[in-house]
Amino acid sequence: SFVKEERATSLAKELKNYFEDVYITITETPNEKYFRVRVGQFETRKEAIQIAEKLSKMGFNVLITSP
């Protein structure tokens, strides 16, 4: 997550070179707004894990979530 939207936008643009379905979500707390870069909607958990492993090898911290 980023506090600055520009940083999230920059990362999303970079990731779109490697992955489909890259997007930004916004989470607001009482004190701050956060911009989270997300990758995917996946059909299976296995598919999500494969992409997570690629992102991890690229140096990103990864969290797999369920809808």
CSV table of N, CA, C and O in Angstrom, one decimal:
chain,number,residue,atom,x,y,z
A,1,SER,N,0.8,-1.2,0.0
A,1,SER,CA,0.0,0.0,0.0
A,1,SER,C,0.9,1.2,0.0
A,1,SER,O,2.0,1.2,0.6
A,2,PHE,N,0.4,2.3,-0.6
A,2,PHE,CA,1.1,3.5,-0.7
A,2,PHE,C,0.2,4.7,-0.2
A,2,PHE,O,-1.0,4.6,-0.4
A,3,VAL,N,0.8,5.6,0.4
A,3,VAL,CA,0.0,6.8,0.8
A,3,VAL,C,-0.1,7.8,-0.4
A,3,VAL,O,-1.1,8.5,-0.5
A,4,LYS,N,0.9,7.8,-1.3
A,4,LYS,CA,0.8,8.6,-2.4
A,4,LYS,C,0.3,7.8,-3.6
A,4,LYS,O,0.9,6.8,-4.0
A,5,GLU,N,-0.8,8.4,-4.2
A,5,GLU,CA,-1.4,7.7,-5.4
A,5,GLU,C,-0.4,7.6,-6.5
A,5,GLU,O,-0.4,6.5,-7.2
A,6,GLU,N,0.5,8.5,-6.7
A,6,GLU,CA,1.4,8.5,-7.8
A,6,GLU,C,2.3,7.3,-7.7
A,6,GLU,O,2.7,6.7,-8.8
A,7,ARG,N,2.7,6.9,-6.5
A,7,ARG,CA,3.6,5.7,-6.4
A,7,ARG,C,2.8,4.4,-6.8
A,7,ARG,O,3.4,3.5,-7.4
A,8,ALA,N,1.6,4.3,-6.3
A,8,ALA,CA,0.8,3.2,-6.7
A,8,ALA,C,0.5,3.1,-8.2
A,8,ALA,O,0.6,2.0,-8.8
A,9,THR,N,0.3,4.2,-8.8
A,9,THR,CA,0.0,4.3,-10.2
A,9,THR,C,1.3,3.9,-11.0
A,9,THR,O,1.2,3.1,-12.0
A,10,SER,N,2.4,4.3,-10.5
A,10,SER,CA,3.7,4.0,-11.2
A,10,SER,C,4.0,2.5,-11.1
A,10,SER,O,4.3,1.8,-12.1
A,11,LEU,N,3.7,1.9,-9.9
A,11,LEU,CA,3.9,0.4,-9.8
A,11,LEU,C,3.0,-0.3,-10.6
A,11,LEU,O,3.3,-1.3,-11.3
A,12,ALA,N,1.7,0.1,-10.6
A,12,ALA,CA,0.7,-0.6,-11.4
A,12,ALA,C,1.1,-0.6,-12.9
A,12,ALA,O,1.0,-1.6,-13.6
A,13,LYS,N,1.5,0.5,-13.4
A,13,LYS,CA,2.0,0.6,-14.8
A,13,LYS,C,3.1,-0.3,-15.1
A,13,LYS,O,3.1,-1.0,-16.1
A,14,GLU,N,4.1,-0.4,-14.2
A,14,GLU,CA,5.2,-1.3,-14.3
A,14,GLU,C,4.7,-2.8,-14.4
A,14,GLU,O,5.1,-3.6,-15.2
A,15,LEU,N,3.9,-3.2,-13.4
A,15,LEU,CA,3.4,-4.5,-13.3
A,15,LEU,C,2.5,-4.9,-14.5
A,15,LEU,O,2.5,-6.1,-14.9
A,16,LYS,N,1.9,-4.0,-15.2
A,16,LYS,CA,1.1,-4.3,-16.3
A,16,LYS,C,1.9,-4.8,-17.5
A,16,LYS,O,1.4,-5.4,-18.4
A,17,ASN,N,3.2,-4.5,-17.5
A,17,ASN,CA,4.1,-5.1,-18.5
A,17,ASN,C,4.3,-6.6,-18.3
A,17,ASN,O,4.7,-7.3,-19.3
A,18,TYR,N,4.0,-7.1,-17.1
A,18,TYR,CA,4.2,-8.5,-16.9
A,18,TYR,C,3.0,-9.3,-16.6
A,18,TYR,O,3.0,-10.5,-16.7
A,19,PHE,N,1.9,-8.6,-16.1
A,19,PHE,CA,0.7,-9.3,-15.6
A,19,PHE,C,-0.5,-8.7,-16.2
A,19,PHE,O,-0.6,-7.5,-16.4
A,20,GLU,N,-1.6,-9.5,-16.4
A,20,GLU,CA,-2.9,-9.0,-16.8
A,20,GLU,C,-3.6,-8.6,-15.5
A,20,GLU,O,-3.2,-8.9,-14.4
A,21,ASP,N,-4.7,-7.8,-15.6
A,21,ASP,CA,-5.6,-7.5,-14.5
A,21,ASP,C,-4.8,-6.9,-13.3
A,21,ASP,O,-4.9,-7.4,-12.2
A,22,VAL,N,-4.1,-5.8,-13.5
A,22,VAL,CA,-3.5,-5.1,-12.4
A,22,VAL,C,-4.4,-3.9,-12.2
A,22,VAL,O,-4.8,-3.2,-13.1
A,23,TYR,N,-4.7,-3.6,-10.9
A,23,TYR,CA,-5.5,-2.5,-10.6
A,23,TYR,C,-5.2,-2.0,-9.2
A,23,TYR,O,-4.5,-2.6,-8.4
A,24,ILE,N,-5.8,-0.8,-8.9
A,24,ILE,CA,-5.5,-0.1,-7.6
A,24,ILE,C,-6.9,0.0,-6.9
A,24,ILE,O,-7.9,0.3,-7.4
A,25,THR,N,-6.8,-0.4,-5.6
A,25,THR,CA,-7.9,-0.2,-4.7
A,25,THR,C,-7.6,0.9,-3.7
A,25,THR,O,-6.4,1.1,-3.4
A,26,ILE,N,-8.6,1.6,-3.1
A,26,ILE,CA,-8.3,2.6,-2.2
A,26,ILE,C,-9.0,2.2,-0.8
A,26,ILE,O,-10.1,1.7,-0.8
A,27,THR,N,-8.2,2.3,0.2
A,27,THR,CA,-8.6,2.0,1.6
A,27,THR,C,-8.5,3.2,2.4
A,27,THR,O,-7.4,3.8,2.4
A,28,GLU,N,-9.5,3.6,3.1
A,28,GLU,CA,-9.5,4.8,3.9
A,28,GLU,C,-9.6,4.4,5.4
A,28,GLU,O,-10.4,3.6,5.8
A,29,THR,N,-8.8,5.0,6.2
A,29,THR,CA,-8.9,4.9,7.7
A,29,THR,C,-9.2,6.3,8.2
A,29,THR,O,-9.3,7.3,7.4
A,30,PRO,N,-9.5,6.5,9.4
A,30,PRO,CA,-9.8,7.8,9.9
A,30,PRO,C,-8.7,8.8,9.7
A,30,PRO,O,-9.0,10.0,9.6
A,31,ASN,N,-7.5,8.3,9.6
A,31,ASN,CA,-6.3,9.2,9.5
A,31,ASN,C,-5.7,9.3,8.2
A,31,ASN,O,-4.9,10.2,7.9
A,32,GLU,N,-5.9,8.3,7.3
A,32,GLU,CA,-5.1,8.2,6.1
A,32,GLU,C,-5.9,7.5,5.0
A,32,GLU,O,-6.8,6.8,5.2
A,33,LYS,N,-5.5,7.8,3.7
A,33,LYS,CA,-6.0,7.1,2.6
A,33,LYS,C,-4.8,6.2,2.0
A,33,LYS,O,-3.7,6.8,1.8
A,34,TYR,N,-5.1,5.0,1.7
A,34,TYR,CA,-4.0,4.1,1.2
A,34,TYR,C,-4.4,3.6,-0.2
A,34,TYR,O,-5.6,3.3,-0.5
A,35,PHE,N,-3.4,3.5,-1.1
A,35,PHE,CA,-3.6,3.0,-2.5
A,35,PHE,C,-2.9,1.7,-2.6
A,35,PHE,O,-1.7,1.6,-2.5
A,36,ARG,N,-3.7,0.6,-2.8
A,36,ARG,CA,-3.1,-0.7,-2.8
A,36,ARG,C,-3.1,-1.2,-4.3
A,36,ARG,O,-4.1,-1.2,-4.9
A,37,VAL,N,-2.0,-1.7,-4.7
A,37,VAL,CA,-1.8,-2.3,-6.0
A,37,VAL,C,-2.1,-3.8,-5.9
A,37,VAL,O,-1.6,-4.5,-5.1
A,38,ARG,N,-3.1,-4.2,-6.8
A,38,ARG,CA,-3.5,-5.6,-6.8
A,38,ARG,C,-3.3,-6.2,-8.1
A,38,ARG,O,-3.4,-5.6,-9.1
A,39,VAL,N,-3.1,-7.5,-8.1
A,39,VAL,CA,-3.0,-8.3,-9.4
A,39,VAL,C,-4.0,-9.4,-9.3
A,39,VAL,O,-4.0,-10.2,-8.4
A,40,GLY,N,-4.9,-9.5,-10.3
A,40,GLY,CA,-5.7,-10.7,-10.5
A,40,GLY,C,-7.1,-10.6,-10.0
A,40,GLY,O,-7.5,-9.7,-9.3
A,41,GLN,N,-7.7,-11.5,-10.5
A,41,GLN,CA,-8.8,-12.3,-10.1
A,41,GLN,C,-8.4,-13.7,-10.7
A,41,GLN,O,-8.1,-13.7,-11.9
A,42,PHE,N,-8.3,-14.7,-9.9
A,42,PHE,CA,-7.9,-15.9,-10.5
A,42,PHE,C,-9.0,-17.0,-10.3
A,42,PHE,O,-9.7,-17.0,-9.3
A,43,GLU,N,-9.0,-17.9,-11.2
A,43,GLU,CA,-10.0,-19.0,-11.2
A,43,GLU,C,-9.7,-20.0,-10.0
A,43,GLU,O,-10.6,-20.5,-9.4
A,44,THR,N,-8.4,-20.2,-9.7
A,44,THR,CA,-8.0,-21.2,-8.7
A,44,THR,C,-7.0,-20.6,-7.8
A,44,THR,O,-6.2,-19.7,-8.2
A,45,ARG,N,-6.9,-21.1,-6.6
A,45,ARG,CA,-5.8,-20.7,-5.7
A,45,ARG,C,-4.5,-21.1,-6.2
A,45,ARG,O,-3.5,-20.3,-6.0
A,46,LYS,N,-4.4,-22.2,-6.9
A,46,LYS,CA,-3.1,-22.6,-7.5
A,46,LYS,C,-2.6,-21.5,-8.5
A,46,LYS,O,-1.4,-21.2,-8.5
A,47,GLU,N,-3.4,-21.0,-9.3
A,47,GLU,CA,-3.1,-19.9,-10.2
A,47,GLU,C,-2.6,-18.7,-9.5
A,47,GLU,O,-1.6,-18.1,-9.9
A,48,ALA,N,-3.3,-18.3,-8.4
A,48,ALA,CA,-2.9,-17.2,-7.6
A,48,ALA,C,-1.5,-17.4,-7.0
A,48,ALA,O,-0.7,-16.5,-7.0
A,49,ILE,N,-1.3,-18.6,-6.5
A,49,ILE,CA,0.0,-18.9,-5.9
A,49,ILE,C,1.1,-18.8,-6.9
A,49,ILE,O,2.2,-18.3,-6.7
A,50,GLN,N,0.9,-19.3,-8.2
A,50,GLN,CA,1.9,-19.2,-9.2
A,50,GLN,C,2.3,-17.7,-9.5
A,50,GLN,O,3.5,-17.4,-9.6
A,51,ILE,N,1.3,-16.8,-9.6
A,51,ILE,CA,1.6,-15.4,-9.8
A,51,ILE,C,2.2,-14.8,-8.6
A,51,ILE,O,3.2,-14.0,-8.7
A,52,ALA,N,1.8,-15.2,-7.4
A,52,ALA,CA,2.4,-14.7,-6.2
A,52,ALA,C,3.9,-15.1,-6.1
A,52,ALA,O,4.7,-14.2,-5.7
A,53,GLU,N,4.2,-16.2,-6.5
A,53,GLU,CA,5.6,-16.7,-6.5
A,53,GLU,C,6.5,-15.8,-7.5
A,53,GLU,O,7.6,-15.4,-7.2
A,54,LYS,N,5.9,-15.5,-8.7
A,54,LYS,CA,6.6,-14.7,-9.6
A,54,LYS,C,6.8,-13.3,-9.0
A,54,LYS,O,7.9,-12.7,-9.2
A,55,LEU,N,5.8,-12.7,-8.4
A,55,LEU,CA,5.9,-11.4,-7.8
A,55,LEU,C,6.9,-11.4,-6.7
A,55,LEU,O,7.7,-10.5,-6.5
A,56,SER,N,6.9,-12.4,-5.9
A,56,SER,CA,7.9,-12.6,-4.8
A,56,SER,C,9.3,-12.6,-5.3
A,56,SER,O,10.2,-11.9,-4.8
A,57,LYS,N,9.5,-13.3,-6.4
A,57,LYS,CA,10.9,-13.4,-7.0
A,57,LYS,C,11.3,-12.0,-7.6
A,57,LYS,O,12.5,-11.7,-7.7
A,58,MET,N,10.3,-11.2,-7.9
A,58,MET,CA,10.6,-9.8,-8.4
A,58,MET,C,10.9,-8.9,-7.2
A,58,MET,O,11.2,-7.7,-7.4
A,59,GLY,N,10.8,-9.4,-6.0
A,59,GLY,CA,11.1,-8.6,-4.8
A,59,GLY,C,9.9,-8.0,-4.1
A,59,GLY,O,10.1,-7.1,-3.2
A,60,PHE,N,8.7,-8.3,-4.5
A,60,PHE,CA,7.5,-7.8,-3.8
A,60,PHE,C,7.0,-8.6,-2.7
A,60,PHE,O,7.1,-9.8,-2.7
A,61,ASN,N,6.5,-7.9,-1.7
A,61,ASN,CA,5.8,-8.6,-0.6
A,61,ASN,C,4.4,-9.0,-1.1
A,61,ASN,O,3.7,-8.1,-1.7
A,62,VAL,N,4.0,-10.2,-0.9
A,62,VAL,CA,2.8,-10.7,-1.5
A,62,VAL,C,1.8,-11.2,-0.5
A,62,VAL,O,2.2,-11.9,0.5
A,63,LEU,N,0.5,-10.9,-0.7
A,63,LEU,CA,-0.5,-11.4,0.2
A,63,LEU,C,-1.6,-11.9,-0.7
A,63,LEU,O,-2.1,-11.2,-1.6
A,64,ILE,N,-2.0,-13.2,-0.6
A,64,ILE,CA,-3.1,-13.7,-1.3
A,64,ILE,C,-4.4,-13.6,-0.5
A,64,ILE,O,-4.4,-14.0,0.7
A,65,THR,N,-5.4,-13.0,-1.1
A,65,THR,CA,-6.7,-12.8,-0.4
A,65,THR,C,-7.8,-13.5,-1.2
A,65,THR,O,-7.7,-13.8,-2.4
A,66,SER,N,-8.9,-13.8,-0.5
A,66,SER,CA,-10.1,-14.4,-1.1
A,66,SER,C,-11.2,-13.3,-1.2
A,66,SER,O,-11.3,-12.5,-0.3
A,67,PRO,N,-12.1,-13.4,-2.2
A,67,PRO,CA,-13.2,-12.5,-2.3
A,67,PRO,C,-14.2,-12.7,-1.1
A,67,PRO,O,-14.2,-13.7,-0.5
